[in-house]
Amino acid sequence: MNKQPVSGRAFVLRSAAVAAITILPLSAVAEDAPQIVDFKLDNGMEVVVIPDRRSPVVTHMLWYKVGSADEEAGKSGIAHFFEHLMFKGTSNHGPGEFSARIADVGGRENAFTSYDYTAYFQQVAPSELKVMMEFESDRMRNLVLTDDVIGPERDVIIEERNSRVESDPSALLSEEVNATLYQNHPYRFPVIGWMQEIEQLNRQDAIDFYDRFYAPNNAVLVVAGDVDAAEVRTLVDETYGKIERGPDLPPRVRPVEPEQNTKRTVELVDSRVGVPGFSKRWVVPSYTTAEDGEAEALDILSELLGGGTRSRIYQELVVKQGIASSAGAFYQGTSLDATTFGVYGSPRGDAKLEDVEKAIDAEIEKLVKDGVTQDELDKSKKRALRSMIFARDDQSGMARIYGATLTTGGTVEDIAEWPDRINAVTVEDVQQAAERYLDQRRAVSGYLLPAEEDRS
């Protein structure tokens, strides 16, 4: 079983990647873009079909509109914990039977949890699609949750946190920076959960969570690959369509962040640190919360400032000055609520961490003061378009684009219209986004430092 819960820094980087491709143009890049079919079952489940017949493979991906930011106070980690429990047995199939079937037919599976959603997927031959739907729809409602299941799996989660977070100084710092950046919103809690709260999660917590969130009217199914939309509709009706609708859930209204008015610093000194690191983060609007055009401008700002080897930060710090081994920027646009924009870097050679920080700050200041050129803007847009072409080559990537967008308030139409909105971004929009949101007086800086005796 290869499960990948998304938490901490991994979540940041993955979300940045998803954000970058979510905005990418399905209709403008190629005339032969897939004909997306979107429909809703009577029980409330939304279904998206993305035909792609280049290879005899289908990706079956089920998304639930629940993530760690939906957890009750004191129950951090239950969303991720439940992701693990979904691989246990049901009243119809024994533990491991679903995974064994996937292995027998040469398929693969995975699952991941984020702040806003949880998803499960399998990649198999098209002939196995109905079987995947039968197994996946079965565990949507028939999971068997006993103390014999809960206790051992909780121990697995504890060990996972030990290996992924407690033993990784950069992951520990990322958690602390996030906990400082968000003062009121549950994005300040780690997806994997705080250790002392994971240890208290029990069978009743799991049952309550399952009964509340795992229902067809809180799910989005994405099927991408060598399939016919009408055939998928028939299979969906025969499997998911037979599940009763769950209770209506209230709107996902989370605590709102107060106005950010302070500059904060988080420092972690650890003898396990080999290469120091620096990051700076701000709370900014997501595609769901932004005013018209703002999220698109932030996306282009991220690309232009630090989105790759042609970006300003990379060219100045890594190529020209040679003071950084890595440097860049990210924007987590695909979030349900106000989200994060960040920059980061690590020194190289004789350079110090403060040299990297000053150089990144200088690039931000230059952009705010002098703006960007039309040529820079055009090239950034082209890079984004090229990224989408690569995303379309990945069947799973296409399914992720739609799943992440539809579970965070977006629509199929939003994805289709994105290229036009990106093309409408102006040099003034990018400069104004930088000036408005990258304010040094309300940023949170994180420093990852080796122990004093290890510093040169």
Tab-separated table of C-alpha atoms in Angstrom:
chain	number	residue	atom	x	y	z
A	1	MET	CA	0.000	0.000	0.000
A	2	ASN	CA	1.473	3.309	-1.005
A	3	LYS	CA	-0.363	6.060	0.719
A	4	GLN	CA	0.881	9.625	0.677
A	5	PRO	CA	-0.745	11.938	3.181
A	6	VAL	CA	-0.072	15.515	2.250
A	7	SER	CA	1.219	17.494	5.148
A	8	GLY	CA	3.719	20.155	6.146
A	9	ARG	CA	6.217	21.281	3.583
A	10	ALA	CA	5.273	18.471	1.240
A	11	PHE	CA	1.788	19.879	1.180
A	12	VAL	CA	3.109	23.348	0.414
A	13	LEU	CA	5.163	22.222	-2.525
A	14	ARG	CA	2.514	19.892	-3.911
A	15	SER	CA	-0.193	22.513	-3.597
A	16	ALA	CA	2.014	25.025	-5.333
A	17	ALA	CA	2.376	22.617	-8.215
A	18	VAL	CA	-1.334	21.893	-8.313
A	19	ALA	CA	-2.097	25.593	-8.180
A	20	ALA	CA	0.179	26.185	-11.108
A	21	ILE	CA	-1.553	23.674	-13.321
A	22	THR	CA	-5.070	24.249	-12.060
A	23	ILE	CA	-5.031	27.594	-13.730
A	24	LEU	CA	-3.793	26.231	-16.956
A	25	PRO	CA	-5.728	26.432	-20.156
A	26	LEU	CA	-7.548	23.395	-21.342
A	27	SER	CA	-9.217	25.116	-24.217
A	28	ALA	CA	-6.693	27.647	-25.385
A	29	VAL	CA	-3.583	25.516	-25.596
A	30	ALA	CA	-4.800	22.883	-28.015
A	31	GLU	CA	-7.782	22.534	-30.261
A	32	ASP	CA	-7.909	18.804	-29.536
A	33	ALA	CA	-8.431	19.328	-25.827
A	34	PRO	CA	-10.482	16.505	-24.276
A	35	GLN	CA	-14.255	16.879	-24.224
A	36	ILE	CA	-14.982	17.040	-20.526
A	37	VAL	CA	-18.323	15.651	-19.368
A	38	ASP	CA	-19.679	16.770	-16.010
A	39	PHE	CA	-22.907	15.539	-14.396
A	40	LYS	CA	-24.485	15.009	-10.996
A	41	LEU	CA	-26.256	11.920	-9.646
A	42	ASP	CA	-29.607	12.056	-7.853
A	43	ASN	CA	-27.794	11.362	-4.561
A	44	GLY	CA	-25.749	14.529	-5.023
A	45	MET	CA	-22.399	13.093	-6.162
A	46	GLU	CA	-20.683	15.068	-8.915
A	47	VAL	CA	-18.937	13.145	-11.698
A	48	VAL	CA	-16.370	14.403	-14.205
A	49	VAL	CA	-15.233	12.284	-17.160
A	50	ILE	CA	-12.051	13.196	-19.061
A	51	PRO	CA	-11.669	10.967	-22.134
A	52	ASP	CA	-8.048	10.340	-23.074
A	53	ARG	CA	-7.478	7.381	-25.402
A	54	ARG	CA	-3.721	7.654	-25.895
A	55	SER	CA	-3.128	4.550	-23.760
A	56	PRO	CA	-5.349	1.701	-22.449
A	57	VAL	CA	-5.374	3.009	-18.902
A	58	VAL	CA	-8.006	4.680	-16.738
A	59	THR	CA	-7.594	6.762	-13.576
A	60	HIS	CA	-10.461	6.411	-11.119
A	61	MET	CA	-10.201	9.130	-8.475
A	62	LEU	CA	-12.726	9.830	-5.709
A	63	TRP	CA	-12.494	13.134	-3.826
A	64	TYR	CA	-14.229	14.016	-0.563
A	65	LYS	CA	-14.854	17.638	0.364
A	66	VAL	CA	-13.204	17.296	3.749
A	67	GLY	CA	-9.675	17.949	4.908
A	68	SER	CA	-7.797	18.812	8.056
A	69	ALA	CA	-9.225	22.355	8.136
A	70	ASP	CA	-12.697	20.815	8.654
A	71	GLU	CA	-11.690	18.959	11.826
A	72	GLU	CA	-13.218	19.782	15.190
A	73	ALA	CA	-11.052	21.500	17.784
A	74	GLY	CA	-8.904	18.973	19.616
A	75	LYS	CA	-9.249	16.359	16.875
A	76	SER	CA	-6.379	17.371	14.596
A	77	GLY	CA	-5.250	14.543	12.347
A	78	ILE	CA	-8.610	12.758	12.141
A	79	ALA	CA	-8.979	13.470	8.391
A	80	HIS	CA	-5.598	11.915	7.654
A	81	PHE	CA	-6.201	9.115	10.169
A	82	PHE	CA	-9.412	8.267	8.385
A	83	GLU	CA	-7.621	8.119	5.063
A	84	HIS	CA	-5.663	5.186	6.518
A	85	LEU	CA	-8.786	3.525	7.914
A	86	MET	CA	-10.355	3.474	4.460
A	87	PHE	CA	-7.911	0.726	3.518
A	88	LYS	CA	-9.416	-1.604	6.148
A	89	GLY	CA	-12.193	-4.071	5.510
A	90	THR	CA	-15.883	-3.505	4.908
A	91	SER	CA	-18.921	-5.632	5.651
A	92	ASN	CA	-18.566	-7.007	2.101
A	93	HIS	CA	-14.790	-7.274	1.646
A	94	GLY	CA	-12.037	-8.275	4.040
A	95	PRO	CA	-9.045	-6.076	4.974
A	96	GLY	CA	-6.635	-5.714	2.067
A	97	GLU	CA	-8.969	-7.317	-0.466
A	98	PHE	CA	-9.359	-4.133	-2.516
A	99	SER	CA	-5.596	-3.556	-2.675
A	100	ALA	CA	-4.987	-7.214	-3.535
A	101	ARG	CA	-7.383	-6.976	-6.492
A	102	ILE	CA	-5.594	-3.887	-7.786
A	103	ALA	CA	-2.248	-5.656	-7.492
A	104	ASP	CA	-3.596	-8.769	-9.231
A	105	VAL	CA	-4.609	-6.768	-12.311
A	106	GLY	CA	-1.337	-4.838	-12.441
A	107	GLY	CA	-2.821	-1.551	-11.273
A	108	ARG	CA	-1.693	0.958	-8.705
A	109	GLU	CA	-3.406	2.969	-6.009
A	110	ASN	CA	-2.791	5.906	-3.729
A	111	ALA	CA	-4.492	8.354	-1.398
A	112	PHE	CA	-3.761	11.782	0.023
A	113	THR	CA	-5.149	14.264	2.516
A	114	SER	CA	-4.813	18.036	2.437
A	115	TYR	CA	-6.298	20.982	4.301
A	116	ASP	CA	-9.404	21.027	2.092
A	117	TYR	CA	-9.903	17.560	0.618
A	118	THR	CA	-9.112	13.858	0.815
A	119	ALA	CA	-8.768	11.715	-2.296
A	120	TYR	CA	-8.341	8.051	-3.278
A	121	PHE	CA	-7.361	6.769	-6.668
A	122	GLN	CA	-6.565	3.684	-8.708
A	123	GLN	CA	-4.999	3.334	-12.162
A	124	VAL	CA	-6.026	0.153	-13.982
A	125	ALA	CA	-6.997	-1.194	-17.385
A	126	PRO	CA	-10.417	0.097	-18.569
A	127	SER	CA	-11.893	-3.401	-18.191
A	128	GLU	CA	-11.371	-3.108	-14.417
A	129	LEU	CA	-13.154	0.218	-14.011
A	130	LYS	CA	-16.456	-1.242	-12.855
A	131	VAL	CA	-14.699	-3.371	-10.229
A	132	MET	CA	-12.904	-0.269	-8.928
A	133	MET	CA	-16.243	1.538	-8.660
A	134	GLU	CA	-17.779	-1.412	-6.823
A	135	PHE	CA	-14.980	-1.528	-4.263
A	136	GLU	CA	-14.716	2.262	-3.842
A	137	SER	CA	-18.460	2.821	-3.517
A	138	ASP	CA	-18.634	-0.076	-1.045
A	139	ARG	CA	-16.116	1.500	1.324
A	140	MET	CA	-17.890	4.846	1.097
A	141	ARG	CA	-20.563	3.502	3.472
A	142	ASN	CA	-19.747	-0.054	4.651
A	143	LEU	CA	-16.435	0.326	6.454
A	144	VAL	CA	-16.052	-1.829	9.591
A	145	LEU	CA	-14.568	0.267	12.401
A	146	THR	CA	-13.677	-1.786	15.479
A	147	ASP	CA	-11.209	-1.126	18.288
A	148	ASP	CA	-9.049	-3.877	16.798
A	149	VAL	CA	-8.770	-1.738	13.663
A	150	ILE	CA	-8.470	1.688	15.298
A	151	GLY	CA	-5.677	1.047	17.824
A	152	PRO	CA	-3.031	-0.498	15.534
A	153	GLU	CA	-3.684	2.030	12.749
A	154	ARG	CA	-3.347	4.917	15.227
A	155	ASP	CA	0.089	3.522	16.126
A	156	VAL	CA	0.942	3.567	12.422
A	157	ILE	CA	0.004	7.260	12.245
A	158	ILE	CA	2.125	8.036	15.284
A	159	GLU	CA	5.106	6.338	13.684
A	160	GLU	CA	4.426	8.176	10.455
A	161	ARG	CA	4.503	11.501	12.260
A	162	ASN	CA	7.737	10.483	13.963
A	163	SER	CA	9.395	9.630	10.666
A	164	ARG	CA	7.973	12.437	8.503
A	165	VAL	CA	7.952	15.326	10.958
A	166	GLU	CA	9.676	14.739	14.292
A	167	SER	CA	12.827	13.440	12.617
A	168	ASP	CA	12.892	16.203	9.973
A	169	PRO	CA	13.876	19.710	11.204
A	170	SER	CA	12.596	21.363	8.013
A	171	ALA	CA	9.169	19.751	8.526
A	172	LEU	CA	9.116	20.856	12.167
A	173	LEU	CA	9.959	24.429	11.177
A	174	SER	CA	7.318	24.433	8.440
A	175	GLU	CA	4.693	23.455	11.001
A	176	GLU	CA	5.774	26.239	13.341
A	177	VAL	CA	5.851	28.856	10.589
A	178	ASN	CA	2.335	27.890	9.512
A	179	ALA	CA	1.133	27.955	13.119
A	180	THR	CA	2.513	31.503	13.352
A	181	LEU	CA	1.307	32.726	9.957
A	182	TYR	CA	-2.340	31.754	10.580
A	183	GLN	CA	-3.545	33.278	13.813
A	184	ASN	CA	-7.154	32.084	13.711
A	185	HIS	CA	-7.788	29.875	10.677
A	186	PRO	CA	-7.369	26.068	10.987
A	187	TYR	CA	-4.718	26.099	8.241
A	188	ARG	CA	-2.418	26.687	11.217
A	189	PHE	CA	-2.855	23.033	12.255
A	190	PRO	CA	-0.709	20.364	10.542
A	191	VAL	CA	-2.564	18.023	8.217
A	192	ILE	CA	-1.100	15.004	9.963
A	193	GLY	CA	-2.185	16.436	13.340
A	194	TRP	CA	-0.461	17.368	16.578
A	195	MET	CA	1.052	14.334	18.307
A	196	GLN	CA	-0.844	14.720	21.594
A	197	GLU	CA	-4.158	14.884	19.723
A	198	ILE	CA	-3.379	11.964	17.410
A	199	GLU	CA	-2.742	9.841	20.491
A	200	GLN	CA	-6.277	10.561	21.749
A	201	LEU	CA	-8.189	9.758	18.534
A	202	ASN	CA	-10.534	6.835	19.103
A	203	ARG	CA	-13.206	4.656	17.497
A	204	GLN	CA	-16.056	7.051	18.193
A	205	ASP	CA	-14.101	9.926	16.594
A	206	ALA	CA	-13.669	7.777	13.482
A	207	ILE	CA	-17.342	6.775	13.317
A	208	ASP	CA	-18.518	10.366	13.790
A	209	PHE	CA	-16.171	11.573	11.056
A	210	TYR	CA	-17.197	8.787	8.661
A	211	ASP	CA	-20.922	9.305	9.173
A	212	ARG	CA	-20.632	13.041	8.736
A	213	PHE	CA	-18.376	13.403	5.727
A	214	TYR	CA	-18.243	10.152	3.736
A	215	ALA	CA	-21.376	10.330	1.611
A	216	PRO	CA	-22.031	10.731	-2.120
A	217	ASN	CA	-23.343	14.275	-1.737
A	218	ASN	CA	-19.954	15.278	-0.289
A	219	ALA	CA	-17.892	13.597	-3.019
A	220	VAL	CA	-16.593	14.257	-6.523
A	221	LEU	CA	-15.655	11.372	-8.814
A	222	VAL	CA	-13.150	12.024	-11.593
A	223	VAL	CA	-12.603	9.369	-14.264
A	224	ALA	CA	-9.821	10.101	-16.750
A	225	GLY	CA	-8.476	7.892	-19.491
A	226	ASP	CA	-9.485	5.380	-22.128
A	227	VAL	CA	-13.215	5.543	-21.493
A	228	ASP	CA	-16.462	6.595	-23.094
A	229	ALA	CA	-18.494	9.101	-21.098
A	230	ALA	CA	-21.800	7.301	-21.698
A	231	GLU	CA	-20.329	3.985	-20.542
A	232	VAL	CA	-18.933	5.654	-17.436
A	233	ARG	CA	-22.360	7.083	-16.706
A	234	THR	CA	-23.858	3.573	-16.843
A	235	LEU	CA	-21.216	2.158	-14.504
A	236	VAL	CA	-21.600	5.036	-12.079
A	237	ASP	CA	-25.378	4.561	-11.968
A	238	GLU	CA	-24.889	0.851	-11.203
A	239	THR	CA	-22.470	1.475	-8.321
A	240	TYR	CA	-22.315	4.920	-6.734
A	241	GLY	CA	-25.829	5.695	-7.868
A	242	LYS	CA	-27.250	3.053	-5.520
A	243	ILE	CA	-25.863	4.732	-2.403
A	244	GLU	CA	-28.295	6.843	-0.432
A	245	ARG	CA	-27.637	10.524	-0.070
A	246	GLY	CA	-26.140	11.501	3.283
A	247	PRO	CA	-27.271	14.314	5.589
A	248	ASP	CA	-26.876	17.770	4.087
A	249	LEU	CA	-23.707	19.383	5.373
A	250	PRO	CA	-23.648	23.021	6.421
A	251	PRO	CA	-21.550	25.467	4.365
A	252	ARG	CA	-17.821	25.103	4.998
A	253	VAL	CA	-17.446	28.339	6.925
A	254	ARG	CA	-14.176	28.385	8.839
A	255	PRO	CA	-12.791	31.002	11.252
A	256	VAL	CA	-11.589	34.049	9.335
A	257	GLU	CA	-8.089	35.422	9.716
A	258	PRO	CA	-7.829	38.791	11.437
A	259	GLU	CA	-5.954	41.596	9.700
A	260	GLN	CA	-2.259	40.805	9.719
A	261	ASN	CA	-0.343	43.752	11.170
A	262	THR	CA	2.884	42.328	12.541
A	263	LYS	CA	6.202	41.015	11.327
A	264	ARG	CA	6.999	37.695	12.977
A	265	THR	CA	10.022	35.427	13.087
A	266	VAL	CA	10.329	31.702	13.764
A	267	GLU	CA	13.750	30.164	14.317
A	268	LEU	CA	14.652	26.502	14.678
A	269	VAL	CA	18.182	25.525	15.713
A	270	ASP	CA	18.888	21.839	15.363
A	271	SER	CA	22.083	19.810	15.294
A	272	ARG	CA	20.596	17.691	12.494
A	273	VAL	CA	20.532	20.664	10.099
A	274	GLY	CA	23.232	20.449	7.438
A	275	VAL	CA	22.262	23.321	5.127
A	276	PRO	CA	20.438	26.324	6.624
A	277	GLY	CA	17.283	27.600	5.005
A	278	PHE	CA	15.122	30.704	4.891
A	279	SER	CA	11.475	31.239	3.973
A	280	LYS	CA	9.037	34.121	4.172
A	281	ARG	CA	5.267	33.759	3.915
A	282	TRP	CA	2.202	35.965	3.643
A	283	VAL	CA	-1.542	35.325	3.863
A	284	VAL	CA	-3.062	36.151	0.466
A	285	PRO	CA	-6.368	35.451	-1.344
A	286	SER	CA	-6.911	32.086	-3.030
A	287	TYR	CA	-8.808	31.539	-6.275
A	288	THR	CA	-11.905	30.988	-4.141
A	289	THR	CA	-11.625	34.169	-2.051
A	290	ALA	CA	-9.912	36.625	-4.409
A	291	GLU	CA	-11.500	39.539	-6.170
A	292	ASP	CA	-11.658	39.244	-9.956
A	293	GLY	CA	-8.180	38.984	-11.426
A	294	GLU	CA	-6.253	38.966	-8.135
A	295	ALA	CA	-5.505	35.252	-7.955
A	296	GLU	CA	-4.402	35.211	-11.588
A	297	ALA	CA	-2.052	38.126	-10.883
A	298	LEU	CA	-0.641	36.318	-7.842
A	299	ASP	CA	-0.102	33.205	-9.933
A	300	ILE	CA	1.851	35.132	-12.540
A	301	LEU	CA	3.710	37.009	-9.790
A	302	SER	CA	4.780	33.666	-8.311
A	303	GLU	CA	5.924	32.398	-11.699
A	304	LEU	CA	7.757	35.585	-12.592
A	305	LEU	CA	9.382	36.063	-9.190
A	306	GLY	CA	10.440	32.520	-8.372
A	307	GLY	CA	8.601	29.927	-10.410
A	308	GLY	CA	11.597	28.241	-12.015
A	309	THR	CA	15.062	28.637	-13.458
A	310	ARG	CA	14.017	31.635	-15.620
A	311	SER	CA	12.496	33.522	-12.697
A	312	ARG	CA	13.979	36.690	-11.225
A	313	ILE	CA	14.982	35.167	-7.889
A	314	TYR	CA	16.647	32.116	-9.436
A	315	GLN	CA	18.490	34.103	-12.068
A	316	GLU	CA	19.752	36.705	-9.592
A	317	LEU	CA	20.661	34.499	-6.598
A	318	VAL	CA	21.650	31.200	-8.178
A	319	VAL	CA	22.930	32.171	-11.639
A	320	LYS	CA	24.313	35.721	-11.371
A	321	GLN	CA	25.385	36.132	-7.734
A	322	GLY	CA	25.968	32.444	-7.051
A	323	ILE	CA	24.994	32.829	-3.401
A	324	ALA	CA	22.109	30.337	-3.287
A	325	SER	CA	21.893	26.606	-3.884
A	326	SER	CA	18.136	26.883	-4.229
A	327	ALA	CA	15.663	29.762	-4.270
A	328	GLY	CA	12.160	30.413	-5.489
A	329	ALA	CA	8.562	31.365	-4.765
A	330	PHE	CA	5.214	29.588	-4.496
A	331	TYR	CA	1.521	30.420	-4.381
A	332	GLN	CA	-1.086	27.953	-3.067
A	333	GLY	CA	-3.960	29.239	-5.150
A	334	THR	CA	-6.094	26.114	-4.899
A	335	SER	CA	-7.406	26.561	-1.364
A	336	LEU	CA	-10.893	27.019	-0.049
A	337	ASP	CA	-9.933	30.002	2.108
A	338	ALA	CA	-7.262	32.702	2.200
A	339	THR	CA	-3.977	31.022	1.440
A	340	THR	CA	-0.179	31.365	1.392
A	341	PHE	CA	2.346	33.088	-0.862
A	342	GLY	CA	5.965	32.348	-0.027
A	343	VAL	CA	9.597	32.774	-1.020
A	344	TYR	CA	12.538	30.622	0.071
A	345	GLY	CA	16.250	30.029	-0.347
A	346	SER	CA	19.384	28.317	0.953
A	347	PRO	CA	22.987	29.634	0.776
A	348	ARG	CA	25.805	28.219	-1.321
A	349	GLY	CA	29.553	28.316	-0.781
A	350	ASP	CA	30.715	31.106	1.527
A	351	ALA	CA	27.407	32.956	1.356
A	352	LYS	CA	25.393	33.384	4.549
A	353	LEU	CA	21.690	32.909	5.077
A	354	GLU	CA	21.300	36.659	5.604
A	355	ASP	CA	22.847	37.242	2.166
A	356	VAL	CA	20.124	35.085	0.624
A	357	GLU	CA	17.375	36.811	2.574
A	358	LYS	CA	18.607	40.295	1.648
A	359	ALA	CA	18.872	39.363	-2.018
A	360	ILE	CA	15.324	37.945	-2.100
A	361	ASP	CA	13.977	41.004	-0.298
A	362	ALA	CA	15.780	43.198	-2.824
A	363	GLU	CA	14.091	41.405	-5.717
A	364	ILE	CA	10.678	41.922	-4.121
A	365	GLU	CA	11.425	45.593	-3.460
A	366	LYS	CA	12.610	46.077	-7.028
A	367	LEU	CA	9.450	44.506	-8.386
A	368	VAL	CA	7.200	46.624	-6.173
A	369	LYS	CA	9.087	49.815	-7.058
A	370	ASP	CA	9.807	49.322	-10.758
A	371	GLY	CA	7.212	46.761	-11.790
A	372	VAL	CA	7.743	44.244	-14.580
A	373	THR	CA	8.171	44.562	-18.314
A	374	GLN	CA	5.656	43.412	-20.877
A	375	ASP	CA	8.269	40.984	-22.183
A	376	GLU	CA	8.687	39.402	-18.728
A	377	LEU	CA	4.956	39.107	-18.325
A	378	ASP	CA	4.516	37.473	-21.732
A	379	LYS	CA	7.285	34.967	-21.058
A	380	SER	CA	5.796	34.064	-17.677
A	381	LYS	CA	2.446	33.376	-19.289
A	382	LYS	CA	4.095	31.210	-21.923
A	383	ARG	CA	5.866	29.182	-19.241
A	384	ALA	CA	2.530	28.599	-17.562
A	385	LEU	CA	1.017	27.436	-20.835
A	386	ARG	CA	3.880	25.049	-21.437
A	387	SER	CA	3.399	23.616	-17.958
A	388	MET	CA	-0.178	22.811	-18.866
A	389	ILE	CA	0.895	20.885	-21.922
A	390	PHE	CA	3.000	18.648	-19.701
A	391	ALA	CA	0.109	18.357	-17.223
A	392	ARG	CA	-2.165	17.112	-19.998
A	393	ASP	CA	0.321	14.328	-20.682
A	394	ASP	CA	-0.311	13.003	-17.177
A	395	GLN	CA	-3.709	11.342	-16.835
A	396	SER	CA	-3.486	11.441	-13.049
A	397	GLY	CA	-2.440	15.101	-13.187
A	398	MET	CA	-5.534	15.980	-15.198
A	399	ALA	CA	-7.748	14.216	-12.672
A	400	ARG	CA	-6.044	16.122	-9.851
A	401	ILE	CA	-6.661	19.456	-11.540
A	402	TYR	CA	-10.388	18.841	-11.667
A	403	GLY	CA	-10.628	17.216	-8.243
A	404	ALA	CA	-8.732	19.963	-6.442
A	405	THR	CA	-10.716	22.696	-8.185
A	406	LEU	CA	-14.171	21.174	-7.679
A	407	THR	CA	-13.593	20.418	-3.982
A	408	THR	CA	-12.465	23.976	-3.236
A	409	GLY	CA	-15.336	25.915	-4.710
A	410	GLY	CA	-14.388	25.974	-8.389
A	411	THR	CA	-16.198	24.609	-11.426
A	412	VAL	CA	-15.377	22.887	-14.691
A	413	GLU	CA	-16.122	26.199	-16.388
A	414	ASP	CA	-13.562	27.953	-14.176
A	415	ILE	CA	-10.859	25.635	-15.458
A	416	ALA	CA	-11.908	26.126	-19.076
A	417	GLU	CA	-11.970	29.894	-18.719
A	418	TRP	CA	-8.696	30.177	-16.869
A	419	PRO	CA	-6.488	30.911	-19.908
A	420	ASP	CA	-8.565	33.922	-20.847
A	421	ARG	CA	-8.292	35.253	-17.315
A	422	ILE	CA	-4.538	34.696	-17.280
A	423	ASN	CA	-4.170	36.444	-20.623
A	424	ALA	CA	-5.992	39.423	-19.157
A	425	VAL	CA	-3.351	39.944	-16.429
A	426	THR	CA	-1.414	43.168	-17.000
A	427	VAL	CA	1.948	44.420	-15.809
A	428	GLU	CA	0.063	46.786	-13.518
A	429	ASP	CA	-1.888	43.866	-11.994
A	430	VAL	CA	1.333	42.032	-11.110
A	431	GLN	CA	2.966	45.106	-9.606
A	432	GLN	CA	-0.144	45.953	-7.592
A	433	ALA	CA	-0.378	42.369	-6.279
A	434	ALA	CA	3.237	42.516	-5.123
A	435	GLU	CA	2.783	45.933	-3.519
A	436	ARG	CA	-0.457	44.982	-1.796
A	437	TYR	CA	0.391	41.537	-0.513
A	438	LEU	CA	4.195	41.173	-0.198
A	439	ASP	CA	4.415	43.668	2.654
A	440	GLN	CA	7.539	43.050	4.763
A	441	ARG	CA	5.775	44.490	7.805
A	442	ARG	CA	3.341	41.577	8.018
A	443	ALA	CA	5.400	38.631	6.818
A	444	VAL	CA	6.402	35.563	8.800
A	445	SER	CA	10.041	34.571	8.337
A	446	GLY	CA	11.335	31.108	9.161
A	447	TYR	CA	15.016	30.299	9.755
A	448	LEU	CA	16.377	26.772	9.797
A	449	LEU	CA	19.787	26.864	11.468
A	450	PRO	CA	22.422	24.301	12.420
A	451	ALA	CA	23.625	24.147	16.009
A	452	GLU	CA	26.114	26.881	16.882
A	453	GLU	CA	29.073	24.501	17.007
A	454	ASP	CA	28.237	23.246	13.498
A	455	ARG	CA	28.225	26.679	11.876
A	456	SER	CA	31.221	27.719	9.832
